[in-house]
CSV table of C-alpha atoms in Angstrom, one decimal:
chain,number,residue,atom,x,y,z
A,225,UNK,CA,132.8,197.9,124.8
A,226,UNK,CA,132.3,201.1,122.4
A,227,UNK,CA,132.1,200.0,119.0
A,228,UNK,CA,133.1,196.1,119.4
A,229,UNK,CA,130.0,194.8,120.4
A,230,UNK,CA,127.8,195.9,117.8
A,231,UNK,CA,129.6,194.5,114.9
A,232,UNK,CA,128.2,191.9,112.7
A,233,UNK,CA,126.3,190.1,115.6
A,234,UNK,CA,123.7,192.6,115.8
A,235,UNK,CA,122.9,192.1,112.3
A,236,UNK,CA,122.7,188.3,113.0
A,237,UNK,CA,120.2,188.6,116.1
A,238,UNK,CA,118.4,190.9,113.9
A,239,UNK,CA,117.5,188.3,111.2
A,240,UNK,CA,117.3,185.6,113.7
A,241,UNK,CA,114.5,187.1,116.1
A,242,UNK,CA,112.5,188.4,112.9
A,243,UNK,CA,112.9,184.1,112.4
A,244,UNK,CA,111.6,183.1,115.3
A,245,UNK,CA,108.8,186.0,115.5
A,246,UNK,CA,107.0,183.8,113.0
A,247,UNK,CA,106.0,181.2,115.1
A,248,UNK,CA,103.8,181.1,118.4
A,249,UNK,CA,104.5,178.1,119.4
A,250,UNK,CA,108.1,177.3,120.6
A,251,UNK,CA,108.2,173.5,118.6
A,252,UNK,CA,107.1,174.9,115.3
A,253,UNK,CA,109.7,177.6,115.9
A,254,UNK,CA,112.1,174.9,116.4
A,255,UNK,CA,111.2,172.9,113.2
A,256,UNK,CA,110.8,175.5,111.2
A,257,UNK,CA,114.4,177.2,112.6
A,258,UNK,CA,116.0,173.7,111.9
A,259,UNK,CA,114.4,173.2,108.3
A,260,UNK,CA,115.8,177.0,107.6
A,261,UNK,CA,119.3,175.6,108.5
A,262,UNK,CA,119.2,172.7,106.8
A,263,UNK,CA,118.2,174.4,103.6
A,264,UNK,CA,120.8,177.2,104.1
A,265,UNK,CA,123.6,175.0,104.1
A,266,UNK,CA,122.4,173.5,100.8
A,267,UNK,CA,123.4,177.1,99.4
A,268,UNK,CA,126.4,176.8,101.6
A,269,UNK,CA,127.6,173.8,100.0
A,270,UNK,CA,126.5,175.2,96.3
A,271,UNK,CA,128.6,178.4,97.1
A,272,UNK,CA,131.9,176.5,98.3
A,273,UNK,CA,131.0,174.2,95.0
A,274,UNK,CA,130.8,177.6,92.7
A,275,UNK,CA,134.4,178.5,94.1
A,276,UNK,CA,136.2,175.5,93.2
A,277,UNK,CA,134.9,175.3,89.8
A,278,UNK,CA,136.0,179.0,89.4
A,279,UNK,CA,139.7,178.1,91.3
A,280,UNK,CA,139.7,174.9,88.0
A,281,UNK,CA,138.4,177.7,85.7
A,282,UNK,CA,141.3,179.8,86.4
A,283,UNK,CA,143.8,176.9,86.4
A,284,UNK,CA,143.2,176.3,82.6
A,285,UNK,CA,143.4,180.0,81.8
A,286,UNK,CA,146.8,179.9,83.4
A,287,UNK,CA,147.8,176.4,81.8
A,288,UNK,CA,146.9,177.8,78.7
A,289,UNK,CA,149.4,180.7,79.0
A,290,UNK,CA,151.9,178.5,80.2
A,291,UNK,CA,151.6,176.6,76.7
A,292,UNK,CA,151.9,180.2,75.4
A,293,UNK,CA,155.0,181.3,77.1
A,294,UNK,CA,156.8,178.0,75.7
A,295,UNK,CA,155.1,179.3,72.6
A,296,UNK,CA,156.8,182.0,72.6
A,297,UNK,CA,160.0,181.0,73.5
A,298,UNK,CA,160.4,178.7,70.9
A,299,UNK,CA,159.6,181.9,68.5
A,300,UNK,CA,162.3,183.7,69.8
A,301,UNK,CA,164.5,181.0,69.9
A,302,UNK,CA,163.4,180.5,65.9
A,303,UNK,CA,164.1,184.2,64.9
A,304,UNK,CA,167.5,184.4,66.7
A,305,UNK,CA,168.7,181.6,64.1
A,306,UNK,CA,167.3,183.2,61.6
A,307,UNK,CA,169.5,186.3,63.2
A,308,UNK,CA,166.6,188.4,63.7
A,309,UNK,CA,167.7,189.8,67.2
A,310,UNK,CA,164.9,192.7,67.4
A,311,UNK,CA,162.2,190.2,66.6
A,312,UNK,CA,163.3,187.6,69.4
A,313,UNK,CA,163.4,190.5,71.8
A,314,UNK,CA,159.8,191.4,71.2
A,315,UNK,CA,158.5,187.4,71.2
A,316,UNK,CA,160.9,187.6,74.9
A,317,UNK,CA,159.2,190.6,76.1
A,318,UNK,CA,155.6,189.3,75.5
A,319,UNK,CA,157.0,186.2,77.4
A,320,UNK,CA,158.4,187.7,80.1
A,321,UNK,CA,155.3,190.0,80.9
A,322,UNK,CA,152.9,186.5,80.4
A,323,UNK,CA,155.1,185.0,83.1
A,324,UNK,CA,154.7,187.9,85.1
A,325,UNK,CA,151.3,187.8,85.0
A,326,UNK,CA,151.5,183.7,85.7
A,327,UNK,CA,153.4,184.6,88.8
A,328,UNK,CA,150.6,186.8,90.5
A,329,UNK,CA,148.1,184.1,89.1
A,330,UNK,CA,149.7,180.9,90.5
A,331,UNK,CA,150.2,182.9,93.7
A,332,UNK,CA,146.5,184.0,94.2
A,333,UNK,CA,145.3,180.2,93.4
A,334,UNK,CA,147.4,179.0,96.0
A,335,UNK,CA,145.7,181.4,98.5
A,336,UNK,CA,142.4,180.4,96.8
A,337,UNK,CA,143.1,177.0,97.7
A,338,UNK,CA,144.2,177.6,101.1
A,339,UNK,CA,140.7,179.4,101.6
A,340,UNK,CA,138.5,176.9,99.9
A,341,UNK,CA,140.3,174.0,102.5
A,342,UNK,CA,139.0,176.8,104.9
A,343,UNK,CA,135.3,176.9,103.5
A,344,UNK,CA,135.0,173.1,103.5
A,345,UNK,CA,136.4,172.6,107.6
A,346,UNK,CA,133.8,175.3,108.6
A,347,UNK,CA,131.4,174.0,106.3
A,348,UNK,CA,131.9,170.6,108.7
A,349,UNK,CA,131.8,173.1,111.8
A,350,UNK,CA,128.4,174.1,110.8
A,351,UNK,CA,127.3,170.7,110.2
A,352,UNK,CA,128.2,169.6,113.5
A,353,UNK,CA,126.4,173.1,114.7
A,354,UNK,CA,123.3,172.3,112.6
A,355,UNK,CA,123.3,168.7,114.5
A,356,UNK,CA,123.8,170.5,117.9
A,357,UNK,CA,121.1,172.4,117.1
A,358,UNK,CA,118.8,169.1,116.2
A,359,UNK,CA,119.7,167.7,119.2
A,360,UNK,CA,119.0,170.5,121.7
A,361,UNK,CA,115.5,171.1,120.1
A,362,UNK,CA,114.3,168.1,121.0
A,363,UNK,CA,115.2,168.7,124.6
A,364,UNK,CA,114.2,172.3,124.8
A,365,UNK,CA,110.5,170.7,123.8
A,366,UNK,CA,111.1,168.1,126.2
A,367,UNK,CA,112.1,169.9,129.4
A,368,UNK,CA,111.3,173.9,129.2
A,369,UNK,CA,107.7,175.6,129.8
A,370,UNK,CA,106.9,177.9,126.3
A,371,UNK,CA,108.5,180.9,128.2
A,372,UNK,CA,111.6,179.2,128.9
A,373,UNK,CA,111.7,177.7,125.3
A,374,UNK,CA,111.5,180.6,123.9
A,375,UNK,CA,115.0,182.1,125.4
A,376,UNK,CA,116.5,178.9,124.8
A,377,UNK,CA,115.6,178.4,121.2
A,378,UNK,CA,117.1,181.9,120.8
A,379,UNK,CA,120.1,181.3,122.2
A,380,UNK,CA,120.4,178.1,120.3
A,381,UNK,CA,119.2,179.6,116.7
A,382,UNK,CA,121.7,182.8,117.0
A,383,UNK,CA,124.5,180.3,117.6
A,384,UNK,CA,124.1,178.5,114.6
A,385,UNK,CA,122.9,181.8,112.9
A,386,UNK,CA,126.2,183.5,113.5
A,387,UNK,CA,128.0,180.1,112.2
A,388,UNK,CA,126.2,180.3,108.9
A,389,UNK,CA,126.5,184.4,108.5
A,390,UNK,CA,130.2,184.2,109.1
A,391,UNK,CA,130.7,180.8,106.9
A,392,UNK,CA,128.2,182.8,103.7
A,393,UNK,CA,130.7,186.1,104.6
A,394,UNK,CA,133.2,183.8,103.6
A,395,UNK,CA,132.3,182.6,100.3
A,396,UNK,CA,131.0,185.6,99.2
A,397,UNK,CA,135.3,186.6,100.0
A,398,UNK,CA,136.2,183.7,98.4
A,399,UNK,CA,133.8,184.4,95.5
A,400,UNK,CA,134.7,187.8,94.8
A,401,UNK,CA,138.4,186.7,94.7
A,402,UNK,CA,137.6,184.4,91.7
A,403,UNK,CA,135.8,187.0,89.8
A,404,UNK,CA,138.9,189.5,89.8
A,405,UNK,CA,141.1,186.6,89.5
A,406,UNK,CA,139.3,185.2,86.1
A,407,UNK,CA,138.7,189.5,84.8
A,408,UNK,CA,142.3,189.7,85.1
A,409,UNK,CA,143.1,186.3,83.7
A,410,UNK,CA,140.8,186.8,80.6
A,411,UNK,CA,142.1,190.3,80.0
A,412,UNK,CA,145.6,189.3,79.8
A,413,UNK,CA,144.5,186.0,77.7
A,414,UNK,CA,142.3,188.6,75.4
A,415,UNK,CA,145.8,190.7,74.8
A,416,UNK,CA,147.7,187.8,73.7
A,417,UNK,CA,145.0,186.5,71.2
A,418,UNK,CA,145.0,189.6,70.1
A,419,UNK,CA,148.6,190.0,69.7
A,420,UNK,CA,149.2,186.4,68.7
A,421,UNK,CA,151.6,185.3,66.0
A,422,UNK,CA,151.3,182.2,64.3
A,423,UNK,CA,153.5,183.8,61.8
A,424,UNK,CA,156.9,184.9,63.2
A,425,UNK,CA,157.4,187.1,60.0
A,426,UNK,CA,154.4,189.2,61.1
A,427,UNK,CA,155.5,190.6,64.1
A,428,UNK,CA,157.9,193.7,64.3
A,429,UNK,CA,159.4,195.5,67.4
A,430,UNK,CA,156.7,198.3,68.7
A,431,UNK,CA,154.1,197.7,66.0
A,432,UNK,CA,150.9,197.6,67.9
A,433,UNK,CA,149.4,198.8,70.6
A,434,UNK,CA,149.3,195.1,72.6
A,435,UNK,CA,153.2,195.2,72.1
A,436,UNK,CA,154.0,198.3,73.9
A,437,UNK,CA,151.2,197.2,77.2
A,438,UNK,CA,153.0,193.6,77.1
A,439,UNK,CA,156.2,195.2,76.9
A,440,UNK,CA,155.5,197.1,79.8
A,441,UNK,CA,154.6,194.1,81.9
A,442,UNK,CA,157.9,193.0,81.2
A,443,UNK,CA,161.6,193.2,82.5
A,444,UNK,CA,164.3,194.5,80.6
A,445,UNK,CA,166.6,192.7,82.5
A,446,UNK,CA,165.1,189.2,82.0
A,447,UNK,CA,164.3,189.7,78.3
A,448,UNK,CA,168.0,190.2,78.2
A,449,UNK,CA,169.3,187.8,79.7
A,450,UNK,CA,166.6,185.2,78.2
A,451,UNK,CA,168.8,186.5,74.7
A,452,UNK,CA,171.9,186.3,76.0
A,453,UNK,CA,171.3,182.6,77.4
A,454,UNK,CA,169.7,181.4,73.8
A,455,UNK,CA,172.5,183.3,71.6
A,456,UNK,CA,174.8,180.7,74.3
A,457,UNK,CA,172.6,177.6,73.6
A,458,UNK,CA,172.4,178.8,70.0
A,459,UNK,CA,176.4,178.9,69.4
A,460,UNK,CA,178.2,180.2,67.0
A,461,UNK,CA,178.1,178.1,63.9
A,462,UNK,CA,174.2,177.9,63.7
A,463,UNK,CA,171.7,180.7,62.9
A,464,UNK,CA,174.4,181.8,60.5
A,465,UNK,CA,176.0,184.8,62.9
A,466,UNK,CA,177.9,187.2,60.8
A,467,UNK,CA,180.8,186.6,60.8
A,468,UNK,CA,183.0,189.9,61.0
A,469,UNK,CA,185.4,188.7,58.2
A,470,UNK,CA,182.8,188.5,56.2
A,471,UNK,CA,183.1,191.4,53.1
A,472,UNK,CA,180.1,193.5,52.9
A,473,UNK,CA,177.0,192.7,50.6
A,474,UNK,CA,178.4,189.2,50.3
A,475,UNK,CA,175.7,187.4,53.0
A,476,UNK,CA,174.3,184.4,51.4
A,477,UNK,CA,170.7,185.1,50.0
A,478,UNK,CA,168.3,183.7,52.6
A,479,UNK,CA,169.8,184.2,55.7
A,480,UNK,CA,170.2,186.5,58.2
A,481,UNK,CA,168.7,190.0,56.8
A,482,UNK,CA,165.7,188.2,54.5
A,483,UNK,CA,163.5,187.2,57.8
A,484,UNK,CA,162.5,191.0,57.3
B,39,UNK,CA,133.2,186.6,126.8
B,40,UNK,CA,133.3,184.7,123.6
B,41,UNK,CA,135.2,186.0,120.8
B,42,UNK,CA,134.5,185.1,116.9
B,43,UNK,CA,137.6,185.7,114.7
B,44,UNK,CA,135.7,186.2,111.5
B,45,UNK,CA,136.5,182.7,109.4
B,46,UNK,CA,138.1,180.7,112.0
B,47,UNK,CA,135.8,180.1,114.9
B,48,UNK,CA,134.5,181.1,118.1
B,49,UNK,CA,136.6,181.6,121.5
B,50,UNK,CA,136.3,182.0,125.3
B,51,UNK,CA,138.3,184.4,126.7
B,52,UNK,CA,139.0,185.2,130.5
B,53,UNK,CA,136.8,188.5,131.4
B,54,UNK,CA,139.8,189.7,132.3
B,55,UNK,CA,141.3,189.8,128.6
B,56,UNK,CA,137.6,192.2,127.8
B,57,UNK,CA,139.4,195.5,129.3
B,58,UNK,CA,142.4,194.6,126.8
B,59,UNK,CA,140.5,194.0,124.2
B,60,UNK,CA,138.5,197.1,124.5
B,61,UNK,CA,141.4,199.1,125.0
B,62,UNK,CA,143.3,198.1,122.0
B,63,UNK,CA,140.1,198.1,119.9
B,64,UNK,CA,140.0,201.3,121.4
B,65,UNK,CA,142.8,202.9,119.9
B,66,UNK,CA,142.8,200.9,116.6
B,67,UNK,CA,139.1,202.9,116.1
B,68,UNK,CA,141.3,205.8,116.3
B,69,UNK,CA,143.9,204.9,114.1
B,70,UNK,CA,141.5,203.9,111.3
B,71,UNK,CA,140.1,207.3,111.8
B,72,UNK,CA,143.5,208.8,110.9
B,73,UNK,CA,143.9,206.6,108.3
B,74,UNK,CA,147.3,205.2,110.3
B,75,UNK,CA,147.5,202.0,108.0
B,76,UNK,CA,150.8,200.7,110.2
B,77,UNK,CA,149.2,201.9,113.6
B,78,UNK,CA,146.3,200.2,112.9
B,79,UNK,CA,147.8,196.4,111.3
B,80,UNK,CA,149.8,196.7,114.5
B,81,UNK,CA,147.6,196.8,116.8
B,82,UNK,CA,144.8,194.9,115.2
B,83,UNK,CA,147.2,191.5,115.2
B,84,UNK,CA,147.8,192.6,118.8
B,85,UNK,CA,144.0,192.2,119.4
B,86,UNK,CA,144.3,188.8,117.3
B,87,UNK,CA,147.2,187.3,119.1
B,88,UNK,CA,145.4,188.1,122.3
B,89,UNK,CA,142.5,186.2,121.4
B,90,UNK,CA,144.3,183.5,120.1
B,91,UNK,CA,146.6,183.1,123.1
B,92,UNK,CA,144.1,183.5,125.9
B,93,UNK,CA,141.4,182.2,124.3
B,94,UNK,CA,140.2,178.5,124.3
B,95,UNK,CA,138.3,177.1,121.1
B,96,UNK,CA,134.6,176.6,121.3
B,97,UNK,CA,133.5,173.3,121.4
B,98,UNK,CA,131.8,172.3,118.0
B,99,UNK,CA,128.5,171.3,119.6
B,100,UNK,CA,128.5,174.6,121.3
B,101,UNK,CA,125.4,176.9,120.2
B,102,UNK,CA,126.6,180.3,121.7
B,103,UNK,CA,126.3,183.9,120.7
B,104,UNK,CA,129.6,185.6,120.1
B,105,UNK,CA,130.2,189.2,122.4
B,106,UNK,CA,132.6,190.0,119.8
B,107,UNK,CA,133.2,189.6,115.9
B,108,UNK,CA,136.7,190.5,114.7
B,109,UNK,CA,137.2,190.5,110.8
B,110,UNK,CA,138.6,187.9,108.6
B,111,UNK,CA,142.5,188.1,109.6
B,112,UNK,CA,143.2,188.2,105.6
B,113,UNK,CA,141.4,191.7,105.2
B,114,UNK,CA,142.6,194.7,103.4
B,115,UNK,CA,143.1,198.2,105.7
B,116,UNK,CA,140.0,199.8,103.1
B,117,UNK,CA,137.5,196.4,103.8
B,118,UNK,CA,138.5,196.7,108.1
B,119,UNK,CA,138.7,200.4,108.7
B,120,UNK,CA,134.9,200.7,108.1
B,121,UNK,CA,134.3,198.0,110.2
B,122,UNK,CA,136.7,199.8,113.0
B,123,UNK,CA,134.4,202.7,113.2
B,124,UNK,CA,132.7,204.4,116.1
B,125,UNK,CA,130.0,202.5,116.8
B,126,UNK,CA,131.1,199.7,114.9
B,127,UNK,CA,129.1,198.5,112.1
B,128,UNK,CA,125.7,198.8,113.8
B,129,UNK,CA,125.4,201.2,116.1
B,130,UNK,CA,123.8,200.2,119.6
């Protein structure tokens, strides 16, 4: 096999016969192999913990811009009554990129959770490898000269080796996942504190610099049709809609043109 | 031979499947070289779905070495086509 054979479990024999070049004597080799396994998946079991409490961090980043996206809705929903069109569109647009961004989030938790159900079966695999392994060494001791031992316990140790390199491969995936998962999640959360209006009044179409990077997260078509759908729930009536019979300069004071 | 998919588990595969295996690996070395991103998904679920269909699943208890290590399935082309280099990771 050209280049197949060589990969990954070269690296694993490697580290296991520098292991087992510590020890003389085949028993010791065997305790101490077994004591190495049994503290390595301690660290296995902290590194499948670390990802889950990254998956929940990332689960309240996201629930909080859910709260922000009804947030904002309700703001446009606010400014359209007041008849303040170009200011609903902008608290639509900053709603429409959030969501976006809520999308790609809920969709990469899902395959975060899919891979930490994963983690947790192979983390029983290697358990039940670790046990194999407990079990064996008693009979290698038992039955086989020091010679013999010696290829058995190697055998043995790169099985359970190879287990617990590919199982540590996979967190360190998993882990790296979260990290780009929470940068992009704070990022975007960073943008809307920084853009965030508790005062409708404040914001204005294109003022800032967070408005035009939100904006361009967003879809035209959806902020438009989020408008279109709230004029509709809105009706006529309320939100004081100019009426086209109206004469010019006549608007009552108050309404409609004032929210600016 | 045994087989590792990379995440999923170890599996024993007919000697006859090793030729297969080689070959396809074979020519998905030369597709990463070219950088042939569909060349090389295709043929790298080939060698997947070979392994998975010919191959039986490793008892838990079992303490073997693996012949061969495949990459998680889930990798990107970039994270895979060093691995499919070659020599492979570490050369002989």
């Amino acid at each position: 096999m050209a280049g197949l054979g060589g990969r990954f479990s070269t690296v694993v024999k490697a580290k296991v016969s520098k292991l087992l070049n510590r020890a003389e004597d085949p028993s010791e080799t065997l305790e101490y192999g077994y004591q190495k396994q049994v503290e390595m998946l301690q660290d296995v079991k902290k590194g499948i913990a670390e990802v889950t409490t990254s998956k929940k961090r990332i689960q309240m980043q996201s629930q909080k811009m859910e709260g922000q996206v009804v947030k904002l809705d309700t703001q446009a929903r606010q400014a359209l009554s007041q008849n303040n069109e170009e200011l609903a569109r902008v608290a639509l647009e900053r709603k429409a990129g959030l969501q976006g961004e809520l999308q790609s989030l809920d969709t990469q938790v899902t395959e975060l959770e899919r891979q930490q159900e994963q983690l947790t079966q192979n983390e029983q695999k290697l358990r039940q490898k670790i046990e194999a392994f407990r079990t064996k060494k008693e009979v290698i001791k038992a039955q086989y000269s020091a010679a013999e031992a010696q290829v058995r316990i190697s055998e043995a140790a790169t099985g359970v080796g190879e287990e617990m390199a590919d199982l540590g491969l996979a967190i360190q995936r998993a882990e790296d996942k979260t990290e780009d998962m929470r940068a992009r999640a704070s990022a975007v959360e960073e943008l809307e504190a920084a853009g965030t209006f508790d005062d409708i009044s404040r914001i204005g179409p294109g003022q800032d610099d967070i408005d035009r990077q939100l904006s361009e997260l967003s879809t035209g078509s959806q902020v438009d049709s989020d408008l279109e759908r709230m004029k509709a729930e809105l009706g006529p009536g309320e939100g004081a809609a100019p009426a086209p019979e109206l004469e010019e300069g006549t608007g009552t004071p108050g309404s409609g043109e004032s929210a600016r | 031979m045994i087989v590792r998919i990379s995440g999923e588990g170890q599996f024993r595969l007919p000697d006859a499947d090793a030729q297969r295996l080689n070959e396809l690996d074979n020519r998905a070395v030369g597709a990463a070289e070219q950088g042939d991103e569909p060349g090389f998904q295709e043929l790298w679920a080939q060698m997947l779905e070979l392994v998975e269909r010919d191959g039986e699943r490793l008892a838990g208890d079992e303490l073997v070495e693996s012949d061969v290590i495949l990459p998680p399935r889930d990798s990107s082309f970039e994270e895979v086509r060093g691995e499919f280099t070659g020599e492979g990771l570490i050369p002989d």
